[in-house]
Amino acid sequence: MTQNGQSSINKSNMAFSQNVFDNISETIIIVNSDGVIVKCNKTVRTMFGYTSEELTGNKIEKIVNISNKKMHRKNCEHFFEKSRKRQMGAGLNISARRKDGSIIPVEVGLSSFVSDGEKFVVAIISDVSERKKIEAELNENRKKYEAVFDKANDYFVLLDKNGVVIDVNQRAVIEIGYSRDEIVGSNLLKLPFLMKREIPKLLMHFKNRLMGKKVGTYELHFVKRNGKILLGEINASMIEFEDGSKAD
């Protein structure tokens, strides 16, 4: 192969690599050991409002939320000392500042490479605003559910499709005398407050509900921790969550 031919191939490979770099969906920023941005892809404009030219040559702190700067610097220094692929600030809320001053939550993945004896960090940044919004909504719904669940006058025991207790309300815990930890995670056949003679009846009704059959109200005897026997009226129904899982 001629020198001109090899040069053409190299230029073609470089053009392909640059095209991939610029069109990948995540924002990619390359930083040197001084924390200076040396390269970033075009997606940075969509996420932060800056062109790649505006950011190149600036410290990475330009787009790191000021309240996170110390943490960010500590992360980067530690990363250069112990270079390995990892998530930045795992388990922490990392924020970044856009050109218009607005703050967005981000997830940052770090990796490194060495070129001409100098080490660089590659930061792959994802905007997680939508995920955070969904998490906040789920958390708010969870709080509302817990408020209703725990303040109800009736006893509530929530079972998954395998008959394992996934939740119990505070009223049941107080009245029956067993802690939440003693109940949650137990199979319905091994519930500490369930009388053995009642197991066949409970199991039959539970299986019928799983098969979609209509089950009316029925009575069961329970034993409190202090040995007192209670007669309870059971009115259960199947719940289907958004992810398709079911609970009784």
Short mmCIF file of C-alpha atoms in Angstrom, two decimals:
data_model
loop_
_atom_site.label_atom_id
_atom_site.label_comp_id
_atom_site.label_asym_id
_atom_site.label_seq_id
_atom_site.Cartn_x
_atom_site.Cartn_y
_atom_site.Cartn_z
CA MET A 1 0.00 0.00 0.00
CA THR A 2 1.31 3.45 -0.90
CA GLN A 3 1.95 6.16 1.72
CA ASN A 4 -0.86 8.24 0.20
CA GLY A 5 -3.21 5.26 0.46
CA GLN A 6 -2.37 4.71 4.14
CA SER A 7 -2.82 8.43 4.80
CA SER A 8 -6.28 8.35 3.20
CA ILE A 9 -7.30 5.40 5.38
CA ASN A 10 -6.04 7.16 8.52
CA LYS A 11 -7.97 10.30 7.63
CA SER A 12 -11.08 8.21 6.97
CA ASN A 13 -10.74 6.46 10.35
CA MET A 14 -10.25 9.78 12.10
CA ALA A 15 -13.32 11.24 10.39
CA PHE A 16 -15.37 8.18 11.39
CA SER A 17 -14.18 8.39 15.01
CA GLN A 18 -15.00 12.11 15.17
CA ASN A 19 -18.44 11.46 13.70
CA VAL A 20 -19.16 8.80 16.34
CA PHE A 21 -17.78 11.07 19.09
CA ASP A 22 -20.00 13.99 18.06
CA ASN A 23 -23.20 12.03 17.51
CA ILE A 24 -23.29 9.75 20.53
CA SER A 25 -26.34 10.51 22.69
CA GLU A 26 -24.41 11.14 25.94
CA THR A 27 -22.28 14.21 26.52
CA ILE A 28 -18.56 13.36 26.51
CA ILE A 29 -15.97 15.68 28.02
CA ILE A 30 -12.23 14.96 28.12
CA VAL A 31 -10.28 16.65 30.92
CA ASN A 32 -6.51 16.78 31.49
CA SER A 33 -4.75 16.28 34.83
CA ASP A 34 -5.17 20.00 35.61
CA GLY A 35 -8.94 19.75 35.30
CA VAL A 36 -8.98 21.66 32.01
CA ILE A 37 -11.43 20.63 29.29
CA VAL A 38 -9.46 19.65 26.19
CA LYS A 39 -12.25 18.18 24.10
CA CYS A 40 -16.01 17.65 24.19
CA ASN A 41 -18.59 16.41 21.74
CA LYS A 42 -21.38 18.42 20.14
CA THR A 43 -24.01 16.95 22.48
CA VAL A 44 -22.65 19.30 25.15
CA ARG A 45 -24.65 22.11 23.53
CA THR A 46 -27.95 20.27 23.98
CA MET A 47 -27.23 19.47 27.62
CA PHE A 48 -25.41 22.60 28.80
CA GLY A 49 -26.10 25.27 26.18
CA TYR A 50 -22.41 25.78 25.40
CA THR A 51 -20.70 25.00 22.12
CA SER A 52 -17.70 22.70 22.34
CA GLU A 53 -15.51 25.68 21.43
CA GLU A 54 -16.85 27.71 24.38
CA LEU A 55 -16.00 25.00 26.89
CA THR A 56 -12.64 23.86 25.55
CA GLY A 57 -9.84 25.44 27.57
CA ASN A 58 -12.03 26.08 30.61
CA LYS A 59 -11.85 24.30 33.95
CA ILE A 60 -14.41 21.52 34.37
CA GLU A 61 -15.79 23.50 37.34
CA LYS A 62 -17.40 25.83 34.80
CA ILE A 63 -20.24 23.31 34.44
CA VAL A 64 -20.09 21.78 37.91
CA ASN A 65 -22.60 23.21 40.37
CA ILE A 66 -20.67 25.42 42.79
CA SER A 67 -22.04 23.51 45.79
CA ASN A 68 -20.40 20.34 44.43
CA LYS A 69 -16.99 21.78 43.45
CA LYS A 70 -15.06 20.51 46.46
CA MET A 71 -16.61 17.08 46.14
CA HIS A 72 -15.94 17.06 42.39
CA ARG A 73 -12.29 18.04 42.83
CA LYS A 74 -11.84 15.34 45.47
CA ASN A 75 -13.40 12.77 43.12
CA CYS A 76 -11.10 13.76 40.25
CA GLU A 77 -7.94 13.82 42.38
CA HIS A 78 -8.77 10.39 43.78
CA PHE A 79 -9.51 9.12 40.28
CA PHE A 80 -6.12 10.21 38.93
CA GLU A 81 -4.42 8.50 41.88
CA LYS A 82 -6.35 5.24 41.43
CA SER A 83 -7.34 5.12 37.80
CA ARG A 84 -10.22 2.77 37.06
CA LYS A 85 -13.62 2.83 35.43
CA ARG A 86 -16.34 3.91 37.83
CA GLN A 87 -19.36 6.09 38.45
CA MET A 88 -18.54 9.49 39.88
CA GLY A 89 -20.18 10.18 43.24
CA ALA A 90 -21.94 6.83 43.36
CA GLY A 91 -24.89 7.13 45.72
CA LEU A 92 -24.62 10.94 45.74
CA ASN A 93 -26.56 13.66 43.93
CA ILE A 94 -24.27 15.28 41.36
CA SER A 95 -25.45 18.56 39.85
CA ALA A 96 -24.21 20.57 36.88
CA ARG A 97 -24.79 24.16 35.82
CA ARG A 98 -26.04 25.07 32.34
CA LYS A 99 -25.06 28.23 30.45
CA ASP A 100 -28.34 29.90 31.43
CA GLY A 101 -27.56 29.27 35.11
CA SER A 102 -30.10 26.48 35.62
CA ILE A 103 -29.04 23.41 37.60
CA ILE A 104 -29.63 19.87 36.35
CA PRO A 105 -29.00 16.51 38.06
CA VAL A 106 -26.48 14.38 36.17
CA GLU A 107 -24.88 10.98 36.30
CA VAL A 108 -21.18 10.86 35.46
CA GLY A 109 -19.16 7.85 34.37
CA LEU A 110 -15.37 8.19 34.43
CA SER A 111 -12.59 6.40 32.60
CA SER A 112 -9.03 7.38 31.70
CA PHE A 113 -6.34 7.04 29.09
CA VAL A 114 -2.72 8.14 28.64
CA SER A 115 -1.48 10.03 25.58
CA ASP A 116 2.15 11.15 25.12
CA GLY A 117 2.78 10.50 28.80
CA GLU A 118 -0.11 12.66 30.01
CA LYS A 119 -3.17 11.21 31.70
CA PHE A 120 -6.68 12.29 30.73
CA VAL A 121 -10.10 11.59 32.20
CA VAL A 122 -13.11 10.90 29.99
CA ALA A 123 -16.39 11.95 31.60
CA ILE A 124 -19.57 10.53 30.08
CA ILE A 125 -22.44 12.66 31.37
CA SER A 126 -26.14 11.80 31.32
CA ASP A 127 -28.96 14.17 32.23
CA VAL A 128 -31.10 12.33 34.78
CA SER A 129 -33.70 15.09 35.29
CA GLU A 130 -36.57 12.94 34.06
CA ARG A 131 -35.51 10.00 36.21
CA LYS A 132 -35.23 12.23 39.29
CA LYS A 133 -38.68 13.64 38.57
CA ILE A 134 -40.17 10.13 38.38
CA GLU A 135 -38.34 9.11 41.56
CA ALA A 136 -39.72 12.17 43.38
CA GLU A 137 -43.27 11.37 42.21
CA LEU A 138 -42.89 7.74 43.31
CA ASN A 139 -41.54 8.87 46.67
CA GLU A 140 -44.47 11.24 47.13
CA ASN A 141 -46.93 8.48 46.23
CA ARG A 142 -45.13 6.17 48.64
CA LYS A 143 -45.52 8.71 51.45
CA LYS A 144 -49.24 9.06 50.73
CA TYR A 145 -49.64 5.28 50.65
CA GLU A 146 -47.78 4.89 53.95
CA ALA A 147 -49.89 7.59 55.60
CA VAL A 148 -53.12 5.81 54.63
CA PHE A 149 -51.70 2.33 55.19
CA ASP A 150 -50.31 2.95 58.68
CA LYS A 151 -53.14 5.11 60.00
CA ALA A 152 -55.91 2.72 59.00
CA ASN A 153 -57.92 1.21 61.87
CA ASP A 154 -57.94 -2.23 60.24
CA TYR A 155 -55.01 -4.64 60.06
CA PHE A 156 -53.26 -4.70 56.68
CA VAL A 157 -50.84 -7.43 55.58
CA LEU A 158 -49.55 -7.22 51.99
CA LEU A 159 -48.40 -10.45 50.33
CA ASP A 160 -46.61 -11.00 47.02
CA LYS A 161 -47.69 -13.70 44.55
CA ASN A 162 -45.50 -16.24 46.39
CA GLY A 163 -47.27 -15.61 49.66
CA VAL A 164 -44.39 -13.69 51.21
CA VAL A 165 -45.24 -10.67 53.36
CA ILE A 166 -43.91 -7.47 51.76
CA ASP A 167 -45.54 -5.00 54.14
CA VAL A 168 -47.68 -4.77 57.27
CA ASN A 169 -49.29 -1.68 58.75
CA GLN A 170 -48.54 -0.22 62.16
CA ARG A 171 -51.98 -1.03 63.53
CA ALA A 172 -51.41 -4.76 62.99
CA VAL A 173 -47.93 -4.57 64.52
CA ILE A 174 -49.21 -2.87 67.66
CA GLU A 175 -52.26 -5.06 68.17
CA ILE A 176 -50.72 -8.44 67.36
CA GLY A 177 -47.54 -7.75 69.28
CA TYR A 178 -44.98 -8.85 66.67
CA SER A 179 -42.54 -6.35 65.16
CA ARG A 180 -42.53 -5.42 61.47
CA ASP A 181 -39.17 -7.19 61.09
CA GLU A 182 -40.64 -10.40 62.47
CA ILE A 183 -43.50 -10.33 59.95
CA VAL A 184 -42.12 -8.82 56.72
CA GLY A 185 -40.27 -11.44 54.67
CA SER A 186 -42.16 -14.36 56.24
CA ASN A 187 -44.17 -16.79 54.14
CA LEU A 188 -47.88 -16.71 54.98
CA LEU A 189 -47.64 -20.37 56.06
CA LYS A 190 -45.08 -19.41 58.70
CA LEU A 191 -46.62 -16.23 60.06
CA PRO A 192 -46.01 -16.24 63.83
CA PHE A 193 -49.57 -15.12 64.62
CA LEU A 194 -51.39 -17.58 62.36
CA MET A 195 -52.96 -20.64 64.02
CA LYS A 196 -51.94 -23.88 62.28
CA ARG A 197 -55.50 -25.09 61.93
CA GLU A 198 -56.28 -22.00 59.83
CA ILE A 199 -53.51 -22.57 57.27
CA PRO A 200 -55.52 -24.78 54.83
CA LYS A 201 -58.36 -22.25 54.69
CA LEU A 202 -55.99 -19.29 54.19
CA LEU A 203 -54.00 -21.14 51.52
CA MET A 204 -57.13 -22.15 49.61
CA HIS A 205 -58.46 -18.58 49.45
CA PHE A 206 -55.04 -17.19 48.52
CA LYS A 207 -54.69 -19.63 45.60
CA ASN A 208 -58.22 -18.83 44.41
CA ARG A 209 -57.43 -15.11 44.29
CA LEU A 210 -54.24 -15.80 42.32
CA MET A 211 -56.34 -17.69 39.77
CA GLY A 212 -58.67 -14.72 39.49
CA LYS A 213 -61.57 -16.29 41.34
CA LYS A 214 -63.84 -14.12 43.44
CA VAL A 215 -63.34 -14.73 47.16
CA GLY A 216 -65.79 -13.37 49.69
CA THR A 217 -65.18 -12.34 53.29
CA TYR A 218 -64.20 -15.12 55.69
CA GLU A 219 -63.02 -15.50 59.29
CA LEU A 220 -59.65 -16.60 60.68
CA HIS A 221 -58.30 -17.04 64.20
CA PHE A 222 -55.02 -15.36 65.14
CA VAL A 223 -52.79 -15.60 68.19
CA LYS A 224 -51.23 -12.47 69.67
CA ARG A 225 -47.74 -12.61 71.12
CA ASN A 226 -49.25 -12.65 74.61
CA GLY A 227 -51.23 -15.79 73.73
CA LYS A 228 -54.62 -14.13 73.39
CA ILE A 229 -56.70 -15.52 70.50
CA LEU A 230 -58.37 -13.08 68.12
CA LEU A 231 -61.11 -13.74 65.58
CA GLY A 232 -60.56 -11.67 62.48
CA GLU A 233 -62.65 -11.03 59.39
CA ILE A 234 -60.59 -11.30 56.20
CA ASN A 235 -61.49 -9.18 53.21
CA ALA A 236 -58.69 -9.47 50.67
CA SER A 237 -58.22 -8.45 47.05
CA MET A 238 -55.53 -8.72 44.41
CA ILE A 239 -53.45 -5.62 43.55
CA GLU A 240 -51.57 -5.31 40.28
CA PHE A 241 -48.72 -2.79 40.20
CA GLU A 242 -47.53 -0.80 37.18
CA ASP A 243 -44.63 -3.20 36.60
CA GLY A 244 -47.10 -6.09 36.25
CA SER A 245 -46.34 -7.65 39.64
CA LYS A 246 -49.22 -8.63 41.89
CA ALA A 247 -49.87 -8.49 45.62
CA ASP A 248 -52.69 -9.67 47.83
#
